[in-house]
């Protein structure tokens, strides 16, 4: 059998089989068997995801899906109801699948010493959560996608409720679950309505019908359906002001969980399904989302500036970072879309590294309160080095990973034809300054100045060998993604060009729309467009 025809199925079933096997191994006090098993499973899964990157046809036509498998559900069950086991990846999902594979072994290593009890439950749920995330990124059938979408809620909520750090963990888990589940129930209703109008759950077919304006003549119902999709995804991003769950969940979640809690799933789903099935409606609502993105950038950064709890600071820093991506993708031009997708990867890697470092700090001193720290640079030379590099990547220092994505997003936002974009883009630009303020302020407070109360009481230790293995891949990626963005943009650019060129119809005088902008991947990396074509509707 050709591996290309089965690789996505192998990527899905490997962590699932691993979870089932780990669930059969009884807990033993002091045993690391579950951790070792989870590490081996995640490394093998990561190796499988690399097959996608090495065998992907980067010259394929935009809009085509690769490594596809499409099996009618009727071959598996007597009644299919139009459901297919349909998997595939394109320029949008390719690197997100690899990213999930990359972060999983690091999540296991980050939990090696911190999760000492009920390891069977922890690592089994962790692997199930990997299955759900991978399934979301490769599903091309709405019903199949929804199954993975709902599955992702269960292990995340259970991991927070069971392995959270304080007595508020159950409250945080319930809050997260309700925020995510209630809009998801509305999403299911919208999917069923789509099926009744089209007779299919297949995403490529729905995209073709949307392009031909053949889903439904009822524009009001179509508008409500698009809102149901958008709100369900916006909560998971989260987009301001739907971030009520974020602070509590981030504060309580273990490091391996918080690394994947915000950003990727919701942003991908907006790009894949909201933009794919409801392009006209998303163009109409874009001015509002650009405004919410700009507000979220500044609001998240200002709140992060006044937080003294490191986990809460990181939560609002995440809100500010994902709001940057929202601003970029709703600009609806190639620069903004390419920058937004690239920044999903950047923010995920930088955020994961930051949370791992915060976890290492908590492991040594038992607190996230910055007021208890100070003077750690004299004790932990390696730790301060990793913190500083991560902070510089987060604020967008040139040559590190955060710079290219932010620059493309701001360039796309300022050249967008959406009404009032210049004002909101100017407001959003202040987020670059504010992010430098809270990240560098955190470095100053924790590592420099006089020795703090907690370091004076507890003698911590510098980075261990296992922790070096966790952290050096992040540093390598910061540099590689900063210096060789073309590696990622080769695939991403095909999606950005297709989405920006997607036709849309508007009421007269609603707002302007850039119909076509085409930039080559090499030009995107150097931030010098090869050519621009603009048209007003």
PDB file of C-alpha atoms in Angstrom, residues 46 61 68 106 199 310 378 396:
ATOM      1  CA  UNK A  46       5.897  13.269  15.121  1.00  0.00           C
ATOM      2  CA  UNK A  61      -2.760  23.982  -7.501  1.00  0.00           C
ATOM      3  CA  UNK A  68      -6.449  12.286   0.774  1.00  0.00           C
ATOM      4  CA  UNK A 106       7.825  18.252  24.643  1.00  0.00           C
ATOM      5  CA  UNK A 199     -27.326  16.921   1.078  1.00  0.00           C
ATOM      6  CA  UNK A 310       3.023  34.974  35.700  1.00  0.00           C
ATOM      7  CA  UNK A 378      22.970  35.192  39.223  1.00  0.00           C
ATOM      8  CA  UNK A 396       9.103  40.300  17.316  1.00  0.00           C
TER       9      UNK A 396
END
